[in-house]
Coordinates of N, CA and C in Angstrom, one line a residue:
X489 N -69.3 223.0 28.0 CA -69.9 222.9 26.7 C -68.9 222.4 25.7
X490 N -69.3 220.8 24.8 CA -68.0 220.9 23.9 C -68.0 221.8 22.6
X491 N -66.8 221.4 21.9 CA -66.9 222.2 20.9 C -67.4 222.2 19.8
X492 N -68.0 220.8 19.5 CA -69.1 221.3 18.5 C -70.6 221.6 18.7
X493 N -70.6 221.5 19.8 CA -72.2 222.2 20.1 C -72.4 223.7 20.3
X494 N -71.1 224.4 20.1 CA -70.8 226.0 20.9 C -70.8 226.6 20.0
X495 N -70.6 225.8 18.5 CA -70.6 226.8 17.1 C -71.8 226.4 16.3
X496 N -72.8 227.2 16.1 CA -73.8 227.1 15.2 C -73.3 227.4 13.6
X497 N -74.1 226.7 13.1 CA -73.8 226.7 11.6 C -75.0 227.7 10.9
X498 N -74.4 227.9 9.8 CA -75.2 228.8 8.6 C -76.5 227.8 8.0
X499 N -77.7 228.9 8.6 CA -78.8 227.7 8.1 C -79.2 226.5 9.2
X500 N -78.3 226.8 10.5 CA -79.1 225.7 11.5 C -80.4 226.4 11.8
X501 N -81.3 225.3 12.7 CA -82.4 226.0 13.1 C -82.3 225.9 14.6
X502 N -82.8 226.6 15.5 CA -82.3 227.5 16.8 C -83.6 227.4 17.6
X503 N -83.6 226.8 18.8 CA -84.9 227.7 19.8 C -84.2 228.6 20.5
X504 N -85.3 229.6 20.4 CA -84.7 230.9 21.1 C -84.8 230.4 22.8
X505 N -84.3 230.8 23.8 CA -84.2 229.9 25.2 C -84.5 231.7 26.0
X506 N -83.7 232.7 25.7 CA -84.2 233.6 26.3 C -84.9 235.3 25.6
X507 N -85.6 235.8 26.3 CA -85.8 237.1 25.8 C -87.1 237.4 24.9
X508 N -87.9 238.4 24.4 CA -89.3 238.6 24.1 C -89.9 237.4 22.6
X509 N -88.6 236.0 22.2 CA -89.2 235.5 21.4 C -88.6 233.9 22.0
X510 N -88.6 233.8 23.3 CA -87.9 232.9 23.8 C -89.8 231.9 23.5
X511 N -88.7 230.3 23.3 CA -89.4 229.1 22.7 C -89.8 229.6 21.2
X512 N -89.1 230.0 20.4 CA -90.0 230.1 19.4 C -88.5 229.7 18.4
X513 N -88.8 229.0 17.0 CA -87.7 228.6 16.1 C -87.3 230.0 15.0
X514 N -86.3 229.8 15.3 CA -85.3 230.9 14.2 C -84.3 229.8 13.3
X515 N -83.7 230.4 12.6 CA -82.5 229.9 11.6 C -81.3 230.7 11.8
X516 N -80.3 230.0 12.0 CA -78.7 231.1 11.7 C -78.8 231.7 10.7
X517 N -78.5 233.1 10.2 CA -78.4 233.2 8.7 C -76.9 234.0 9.0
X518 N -76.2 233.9 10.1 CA -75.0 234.8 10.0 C -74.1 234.7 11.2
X519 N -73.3 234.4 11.0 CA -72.0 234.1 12.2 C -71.3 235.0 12.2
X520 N -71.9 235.9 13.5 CA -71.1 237.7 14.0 C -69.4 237.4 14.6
X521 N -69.6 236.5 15.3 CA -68.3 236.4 15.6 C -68.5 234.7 16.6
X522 N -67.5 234.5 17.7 CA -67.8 233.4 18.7 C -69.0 233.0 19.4
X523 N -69.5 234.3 19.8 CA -70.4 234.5 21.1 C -71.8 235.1 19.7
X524 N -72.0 235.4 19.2 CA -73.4 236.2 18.4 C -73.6 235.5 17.2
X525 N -74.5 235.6 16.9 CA -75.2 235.1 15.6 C -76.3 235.8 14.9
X526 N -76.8 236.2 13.9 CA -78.3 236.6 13.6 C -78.7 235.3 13.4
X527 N -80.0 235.8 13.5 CA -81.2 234.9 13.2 C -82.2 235.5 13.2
X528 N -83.0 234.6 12.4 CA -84.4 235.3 11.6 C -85.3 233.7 11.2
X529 N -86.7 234.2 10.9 CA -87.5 232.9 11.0 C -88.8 233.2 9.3
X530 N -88.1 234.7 9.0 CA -89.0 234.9 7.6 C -90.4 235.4 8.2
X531 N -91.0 235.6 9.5 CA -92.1 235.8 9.4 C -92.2 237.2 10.8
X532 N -92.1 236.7 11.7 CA -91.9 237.8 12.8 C -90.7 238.9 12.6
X533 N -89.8 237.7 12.2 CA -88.5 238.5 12.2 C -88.0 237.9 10.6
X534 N -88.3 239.1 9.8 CA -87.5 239.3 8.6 C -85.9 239.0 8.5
X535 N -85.3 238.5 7.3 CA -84.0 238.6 6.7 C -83.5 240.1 7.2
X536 N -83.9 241.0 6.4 CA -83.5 242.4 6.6 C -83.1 243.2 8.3
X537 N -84.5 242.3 9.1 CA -84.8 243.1 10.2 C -83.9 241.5 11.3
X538 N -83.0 240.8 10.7 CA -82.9 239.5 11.7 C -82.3 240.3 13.3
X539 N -82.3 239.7 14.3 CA -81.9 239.5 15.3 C -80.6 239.3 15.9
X540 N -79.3 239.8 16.3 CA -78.3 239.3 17.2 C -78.6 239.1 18.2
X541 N -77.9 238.0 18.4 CA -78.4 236.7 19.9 C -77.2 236.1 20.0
X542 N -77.0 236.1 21.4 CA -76.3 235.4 21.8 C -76.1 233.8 21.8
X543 N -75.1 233.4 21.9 CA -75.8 231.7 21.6 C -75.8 231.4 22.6
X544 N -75.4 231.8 23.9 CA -75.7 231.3 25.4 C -77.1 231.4 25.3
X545 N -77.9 232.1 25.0 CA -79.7 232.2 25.0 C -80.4 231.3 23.7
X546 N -79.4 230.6 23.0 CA -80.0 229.5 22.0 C -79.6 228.4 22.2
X547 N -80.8 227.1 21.6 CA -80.4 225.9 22.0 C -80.4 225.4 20.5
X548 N -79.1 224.7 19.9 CA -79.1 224.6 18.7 C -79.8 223.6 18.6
X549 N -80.3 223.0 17.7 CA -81.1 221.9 17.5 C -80.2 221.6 15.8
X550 N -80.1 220.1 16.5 CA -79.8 218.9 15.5 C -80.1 219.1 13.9
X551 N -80.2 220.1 13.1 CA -80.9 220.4 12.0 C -80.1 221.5 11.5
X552 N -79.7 221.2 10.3 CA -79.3 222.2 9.2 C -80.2 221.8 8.0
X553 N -81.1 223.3 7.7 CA -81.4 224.0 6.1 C -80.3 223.5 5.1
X554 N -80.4 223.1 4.3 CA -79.8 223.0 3.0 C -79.8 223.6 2.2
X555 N -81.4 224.0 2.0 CA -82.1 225.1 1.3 C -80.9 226.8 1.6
X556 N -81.6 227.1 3.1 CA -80.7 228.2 3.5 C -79.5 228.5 3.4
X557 N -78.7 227.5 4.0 CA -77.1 227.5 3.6 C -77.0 227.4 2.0
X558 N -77.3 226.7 1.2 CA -76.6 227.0 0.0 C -77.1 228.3 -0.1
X559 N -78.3 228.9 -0.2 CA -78.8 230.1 -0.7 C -77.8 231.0 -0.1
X560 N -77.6 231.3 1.1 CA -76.2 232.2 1.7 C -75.1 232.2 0.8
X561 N -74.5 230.6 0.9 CA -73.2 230.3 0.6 C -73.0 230.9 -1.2
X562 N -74.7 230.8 -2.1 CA -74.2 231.3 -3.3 C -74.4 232.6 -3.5
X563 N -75.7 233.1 -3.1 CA -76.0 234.7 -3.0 C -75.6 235.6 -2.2
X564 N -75.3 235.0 -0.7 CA -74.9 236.0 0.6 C -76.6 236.2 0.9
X565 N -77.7 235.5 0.2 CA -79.0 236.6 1.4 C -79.8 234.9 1.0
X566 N -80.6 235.2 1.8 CA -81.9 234.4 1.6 C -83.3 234.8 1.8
X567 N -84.4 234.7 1.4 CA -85.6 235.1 1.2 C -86.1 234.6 2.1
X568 N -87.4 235.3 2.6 CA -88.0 235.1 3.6 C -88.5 233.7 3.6
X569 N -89.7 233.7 2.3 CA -90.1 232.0 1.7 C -89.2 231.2 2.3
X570 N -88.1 231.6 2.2 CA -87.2 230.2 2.2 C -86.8 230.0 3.6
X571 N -86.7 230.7 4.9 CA -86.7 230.8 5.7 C -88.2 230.0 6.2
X572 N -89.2 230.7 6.2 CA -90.4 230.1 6.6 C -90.7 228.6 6.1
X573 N -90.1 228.3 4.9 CA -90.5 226.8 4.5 C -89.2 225.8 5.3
X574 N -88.2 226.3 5.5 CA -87.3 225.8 6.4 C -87.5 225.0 7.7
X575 N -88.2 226.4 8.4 CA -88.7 225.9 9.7 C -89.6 225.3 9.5
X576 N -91.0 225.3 8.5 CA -92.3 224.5 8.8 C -91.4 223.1 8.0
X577 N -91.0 223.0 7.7 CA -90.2 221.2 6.9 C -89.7 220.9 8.7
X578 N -89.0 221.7 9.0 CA -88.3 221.3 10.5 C -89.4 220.7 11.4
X579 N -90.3 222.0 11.6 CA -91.7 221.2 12.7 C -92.4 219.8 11.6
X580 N -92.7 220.0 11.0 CA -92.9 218.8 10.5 C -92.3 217.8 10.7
X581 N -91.3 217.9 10.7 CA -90.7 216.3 10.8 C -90.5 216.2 12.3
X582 N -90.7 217.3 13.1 CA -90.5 216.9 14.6 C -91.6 216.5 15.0
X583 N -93.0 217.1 14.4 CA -94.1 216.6 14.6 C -94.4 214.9 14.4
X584 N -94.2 214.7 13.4 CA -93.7 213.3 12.5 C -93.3 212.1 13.6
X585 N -91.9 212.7 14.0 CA -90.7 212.0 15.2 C -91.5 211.6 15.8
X586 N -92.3 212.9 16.2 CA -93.2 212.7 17.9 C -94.5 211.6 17.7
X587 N -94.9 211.4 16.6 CA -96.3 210.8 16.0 C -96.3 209.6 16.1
X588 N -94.7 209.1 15.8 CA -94.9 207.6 15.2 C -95.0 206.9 16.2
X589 N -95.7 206.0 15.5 CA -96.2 204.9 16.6 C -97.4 205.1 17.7
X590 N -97.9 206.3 17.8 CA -98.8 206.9 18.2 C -100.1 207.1 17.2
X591 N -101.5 206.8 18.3 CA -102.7 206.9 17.4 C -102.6 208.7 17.5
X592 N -103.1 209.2 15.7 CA -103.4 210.6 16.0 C -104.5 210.9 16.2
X593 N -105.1 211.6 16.8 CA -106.7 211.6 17.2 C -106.9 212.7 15.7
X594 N -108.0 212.8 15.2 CA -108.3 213.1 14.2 C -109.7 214.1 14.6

């Protein structure tokens, strides 16, 4: 694994790969140490109630929040809203990626 794929950043967005929320998108909101991270997605899993995960069980995906990271970097917390609007901008534009050039059936 190199080494910039092994450190997740504040405010990336994450598939979970293993355990009772595996395939489903989270956000970093906290770097425990090397090996752990929280994450939270604002809706199943609350800021308050976020999750430590290993990052061997996540697959980072190409995407950092802006929104979230600044909010961290100036308050230390972020709000759920802002978590959930994070991820739905994310699927969107992955939706988007996936679309173009493609008829959508309507």
């Amino acid at each position: 694994m190199s080494e910039s794929e092994s450190i997740p950043q504040i405010g990336q967005v994450v598939r979970v790969l293993r355990g009772r929320e595996a395939d489903s998108y989270c956000v970093v909101i906290e770097q425990l140490n090397e090996r752990y991270v929280r994450i939270a997605d604002g809706e199943k899993r609350k800021y308050d109630r976020a999750k430590k995960k290993n990052i061997n069980h996540l697959e980072l995906v190409d995407y950092v929040s802006p929104e979230v990271r600044e909010s961290i970097e100036t308050t230390g917390r972020v709000t759920n809203g802002k978590l959930r609007f994070a991820l739905s901008k994310f699927l969107n534009d992955q939706v988007l990626d996936l679309k173009k050039g493609e008829q959508i059936d309507g």
